[in-house]
């Protein structure tokens, strides 16, 4: 097995000698900000809170949760958005050695029941507007205590903000009699005056559970460790991005997705940044957030930039304050990348977007292409972060390779890998496999390496279409369609066909000035595909939408598109 290591030519000496921290997430947070308690940690609706406030809140929350009987290894389900107290809960649970299980607030009642049964959570911490949905589900779970987080009483919010949010909340419904119900403020009254203990974690102890989005299959519960999360943020912090303490970091991606938990909360805090917290119950667009907070660093998904580039919300607005745009979470098509670079230059911002590739199973980012670095090639997702490796699995040969140009399943190795899928050993063994004595994550994504070891995506293996025995990579068709000026977003899925087994179908959202003439656009795009693709790759059917369906994690929901194709 030969693994391509040529990407290491782009590493600095420091990257090659990178040492990963031991201890828990709270330890790293404390070590990174010792003596900096006076600096700002959070901006929550204009209420600026210091690192001193954050440490004090974590201390009180830790003591209170200990008084409730929370123990090492216990799973506590959290269903909340980005608020200061949510961050305190996250680190307090980690300090006690408990595992925080992050559930999407939009989860259905059956999903809630399934999750609570799977984790056997006895404590549930939820945002108060969600109480009605959970009240029905709790009678069928082992949960005994519910803590309600209410943004109306958090962090001393200004009266004008309270007025904006008040209509979002309804009276607390009746819970089953077995449930002990506490507000967050009542929880803190349980705290002891003596300092809360910092329980030392066991090696590779679980720290958090995040749930996959289920873009192409059933969602899974991913168990991440202290080591894997701390390794990931250490890699990003020491890569080619230039970070400085007290720069402003836009935090609007939710904590129930891995990038939100790891790169929107933990990473900027260990860098000493000031987080601009934007809870998702607000209808504040990315453009509004940029104007309001003027952040230096913007982690985001590509779909949000599509909306900005297509619209006029940032017309005549300078983005000269932006130092990095970190794009991940879904495919970042080459045409979109070029459009974003042109858009940024037109708005006085002369950076290139940093592209990221990873998954919940790799603690978020595992591969990246930074700014104007030579390995940040158009259409690529970059090189492995220091300490990680990338290889391509050749299914026919059943082996890993690092040879350039070979398309196969992307596999990752390194300290960022998950411990496994929670309570699902079968699925864990399928994704985590040993090759030549090293543990590798089989991602289910298709890609290839170039001569420099730079990674390019080719799509999802589950999205590969087989037509007349020929393999069709959906991403190849999508790249072509998404480069066209008439197209806002395009996605391609397979549809069962009696004669051809499967045929490709294109689903498109057109730019506003083209939306009234879909037949004309279809004719042009069909001709374009005939000119640039093999005949078996040309989409057979074309569907036009006002928007594409999205998963809870903000990615295109390809399963729904398959249903719409029938």
Tab-separated table of C-alpha atoms in Angstrom, residues 231-420:
chain	number	residue	atom	x	y	z
A	231	UNK	CA	-6.813	17.318	17.639
A	232	UNK	CA	-9.045	18.866	14.973
A	233	UNK	CA	-9.027	22.372	16.455
A	234	UNK	CA	-5.257	22.144	17.031
A	235	UNK	CA	-4.744	21.226	13.376
A	236	UNK	CA	-6.868	24.112	12.101
A	237	UNK	CA	-5.309	26.578	14.547
A	238	UNK	CA	-1.825	25.705	13.268
A	239	UNK	CA	-2.603	25.497	9.560
A	240	UNK	CA	-2.104	28.318	7.032
A	241	UNK	CA	-4.920	30.514	8.311
A	242	UNK	CA	-3.721	33.584	10.191
A	243	UNK	CA	-5.623	34.065	13.424
A	244	UNK	CA	-5.185	36.700	16.126
A	245	UNK	CA	-6.723	36.923	19.574
A	246	UNK	CA	-9.848	39.054	19.889
A	247	UNK	CA	-10.675	38.975	16.213
A	248	UNK	CA	-14.399	38.510	15.632
A	249	UNK	CA	-15.683	35.075	14.598
A	250	UNK	CA	-19.159	34.714	13.116
A	251	UNK	CA	-20.925	31.875	14.955
A	252	UNK	CA	-24.260	31.117	13.330
A	253	UNK	CA	-23.973	27.462	12.333
A	254	UNK	CA	-25.876	25.492	15.009
A	255	UNK	CA	-24.241	23.357	17.741
A	256	UNK	CA	-26.159	20.211	16.752
A	257	UNK	CA	-24.015	19.826	13.604
A	258	UNK	CA	-20.365	18.900	13.986
A	259	UNK	CA	-18.956	22.044	12.374
A	260	UNK	CA	-21.051	24.152	14.747
A	261	UNK	CA	-19.911	22.323	17.854
A	262	UNK	CA	-16.239	22.019	16.906
A	263	UNK	CA	-15.442	24.942	14.614
A	264	UNK	CA	-18.049	27.527	15.597
A	265	UNK	CA	-17.723	27.065	19.373
A	266	UNK	CA	-14.567	25.228	20.473
A	267	UNK	CA	-12.049	26.391	17.828
A	268	UNK	CA	-12.576	30.169	18.086
A	269	UNK	CA	-12.676	30.021	21.885
A	270	UNK	CA	-9.320	28.237	22.132
A	271	UNK	CA	-7.995	30.891	19.719
A	272	UNK	CA	-9.138	33.670	22.071
A	273	UNK	CA	-11.624	35.075	19.556
A	274	UNK	CA	-14.809	36.993	20.259
A	275	UNK	CA	-17.749	34.892	19.044
A	276	UNK	CA	-20.663	36.726	17.437
A	277	UNK	CA	-23.445	34.367	18.546
A	278	UNK	CA	-26.472	34.224	16.245
A	279	UNK	CA	-29.144	31.715	17.360
A	280	UNK	CA	-30.927	30.027	14.478
A	281	UNK	CA	-34.421	31.036	15.610
A	282	UNK	CA	-33.695	34.453	14.120
A	283	UNK	CA	-34.428	35.101	10.463
A	284	UNK	CA	-31.195	37.076	10.116
A	285	UNK	CA	-29.573	36.349	6.752
A	286	UNK	CA	-25.837	35.982	6.309
A	287	UNK	CA	-25.776	39.387	4.592
A	288	UNK	CA	-27.451	40.997	7.631
A	289	UNK	CA	-24.992	39.276	9.955
A	290	UNK	CA	-22.029	40.626	7.974
A	291	UNK	CA	-23.397	44.158	8.169
A	292	UNK	CA	-24.252	43.898	11.872
A	293	UNK	CA	-21.133	42.219	13.250
A	294	UNK	CA	-18.419	42.905	10.626
A	295	UNK	CA	-16.665	39.619	11.537
A	296	UNK	CA	-13.073	38.862	10.572
A	297	UNK	CA	-13.669	35.130	10.108
A	298	UNK	CA	-16.741	33.515	8.539
A	299	UNK	CA	-17.295	29.743	8.656
A	300	UNK	CA	-20.249	28.930	6.405
A	301	UNK	CA	-21.785	26.607	3.846
A	302	UNK	CA	-21.627	27.400	0.142
A	303	UNK	CA	-25.407	27.718	-0.281
A	304	UNK	CA	-25.439	30.851	1.860
A	305	UNK	CA	-22.948	32.598	-0.427
A	306	UNK	CA	-25.025	31.649	-3.458
A	307	UNK	CA	-27.881	33.709	-2.017
A	308	UNK	CA	-25.603	36.705	-1.448
A	309	UNK	CA	-23.989	36.605	-4.886
A	310	UNK	CA	-27.363	36.185	-6.614
A	311	UNK	CA	-28.984	39.048	-4.688
A	312	UNK	CA	-28.261	42.690	-4.010
A	313	UNK	CA	-28.150	42.719	-0.210
A	314	UNK	CA	-24.433	43.593	-0.121
A	315	UNK	CA	-24.501	45.992	-3.035
A	316	UNK	CA	-21.971	48.833	-2.474
A	317	UNK	CA	-20.951	47.235	0.859
A	318	UNK	CA	-17.221	46.779	1.468
A	319	UNK	CA	-15.968	43.465	2.859
A	320	UNK	CA	-12.451	44.748	3.505
A	321	UNK	CA	-12.695	43.638	7.157
A	322	UNK	CA	-12.950	39.919	6.231
A	323	UNK	CA	-9.750	37.905	6.762
A	324	UNK	CA	-11.006	34.391	6.070
A	325	UNK	CA	-14.066	32.677	4.612
A	326	UNK	CA	-14.139	29.001	5.521
A	327	UNK	CA	-16.500	27.030	3.283
A	328	UNK	CA	-17.638	23.472	3.954
A	329	UNK	CA	-20.690	21.368	4.659
A	330	UNK	CA	-21.575	20.641	1.029
A	331	UNK	CA	-20.015	20.531	-2.435
A	332	UNK	CA	-18.333	23.812	-3.394
A	333	UNK	CA	-18.486	23.747	-7.173
A	334	UNK	CA	-15.636	25.254	-9.188
A	335	UNK	CA	-17.953	27.700	-10.938
A	336	UNK	CA	-19.296	28.872	-7.599
A	337	UNK	CA	-15.754	29.221	-6.251
A	338	UNK	CA	-14.774	31.455	-9.183
A	339	UNK	CA	-17.915	33.549	-8.768
A	340	UNK	CA	-17.250	34.036	-5.052
A	341	UNK	CA	-13.641	35.135	-5.676
A	342	UNK	CA	-14.851	37.691	-8.241
A	343	UNK	CA	-17.593	38.853	-5.857
A	344	UNK	CA	-15.113	39.341	-3.004
A	345	UNK	CA	-12.704	41.340	-5.184
A	346	UNK	CA	-15.573	43.565	-6.282
A	347	UNK	CA	-16.252	44.218	-2.582
A	348	UNK	CA	-12.650	45.131	-1.613
A	349	UNK	CA	-11.801	41.693	-0.197
A	350	UNK	CA	-8.744	40.103	-1.812
A	351	UNK	CA	-8.743	36.670	-0.233
A	352	UNK	CA	-9.617	33.288	-1.689
A	353	UNK	CA	-12.102	31.129	0.207
A	354	UNK	CA	-10.675	28.389	2.392
A	355	UNK	CA	-12.323	25.140	1.324
A	356	UNK	CA	-12.788	22.305	3.776
A	357	UNK	CA	-13.603	18.632	3.547
A	358	UNK	CA	-14.496	16.326	6.379
A	359	UNK	CA	-17.444	14.751	8.134
A	360	UNK	CA	-19.019	14.180	11.515
A	361	UNK	CA	-16.960	10.983	11.692
A	362	UNK	CA	-13.710	12.981	11.335
A	363	UNK	CA	-14.630	15.616	13.956
A	364	UNK	CA	-15.444	18.103	11.172
A	365	UNK	CA	-12.538	19.334	8.994
A	366	UNK	CA	-9.861	16.811	7.932
A	367	UNK	CA	-8.687	18.361	4.645
A	368	UNK	CA	-8.414	22.033	3.700
A	369	UNK	CA	-7.211	24.423	1.037
A	370	UNK	CA	-6.307	27.811	2.502
A	371	UNK	CA	-6.585	31.233	0.899
A	372	UNK	CA	-3.918	31.820	-1.781
A	373	UNK	CA	-1.706	28.846	-0.861
A	374	UNK	CA	-0.388	26.977	-3.956
A	375	UNK	CA	-2.243	23.785	-3.048
A	376	UNK	CA	-5.605	25.618	-2.940
A	377	UNK	CA	-6.361	24.676	-6.521
A	378	UNK	CA	-9.656	25.566	-8.170
A	379	UNK	CA	-12.119	22.706	-7.824
A	380	UNK	CA	-10.102	20.952	-5.118
A	381	UNK	CA	-10.672	20.690	-1.357
A	382	UNK	CA	-6.974	20.940	-0.461
A	383	UNK	CA	-4.576	18.729	1.478
A	384	UNK	CA	-4.788	16.768	4.759
A	385	UNK	CA	-4.428	18.802	7.934
A	386	UNK	CA	-1.185	18.013	9.816
A	387	UNK	CA	-1.342	14.547	11.347
A	388	UNK	CA	-3.983	13.274	8.913
A	389	UNK	CA	-3.635	11.081	5.843
A	390	UNK	CA	-5.829	10.643	2.765
A	391	UNK	CA	-5.959	7.618	0.497
A	392	UNK	CA	-8.252	6.269	-2.201
A	393	UNK	CA	-9.861	2.852	-1.788
A	394	UNK	CA	-10.048	0.877	-5.018
A	395	UNK	CA	-13.140	-1.267	-4.620
A	396	UNK	CA	-12.227	-3.774	-7.335
A	397	UNK	CA	-8.731	-4.351	-5.922
A	398	UNK	CA	-9.868	-3.956	-2.306
A	399	UNK	CA	-6.848	-1.838	-1.406
A	400	UNK	CA	-5.810	1.716	-0.590
A	401	UNK	CA	-3.717	3.709	-3.015
A	402	UNK	CA	-2.125	7.146	-3.208
A	403	UNK	CA	-1.626	7.069	-6.973
A	404	UNK	CA	-2.679	10.219	-8.793
A	405	UNK	CA	-5.825	10.173	-10.919
A	406	UNK	CA	-7.421	7.046	-9.459
A	407	UNK	CA	-11.110	7.606	-8.646
A	408	UNK	CA	-12.362	5.670	-5.639
A	409	UNK	CA	-13.685	5.983	-2.106
A	410	UNK	CA	-11.951	8.641	-0.001
A	411	UNK	CA	-10.432	7.234	3.194
A	412	UNK	CA	-9.058	9.254	6.119
A	413	UNK	CA	-6.632	8.375	8.903
A	414	UNK	CA	-5.425	10.455	11.839
A	415	UNK	CA	-6.171	11.557	15.406
A	416	UNK	CA	-9.496	13.164	14.426
A	417	UNK	CA	-11.429	9.936	13.802
A	418	UNK	CA	-14.568	9.192	15.782
A	419	UNK	CA	-14.657	6.495	18.421
A	420	UNK	CA	-17.545	4.904	16.520
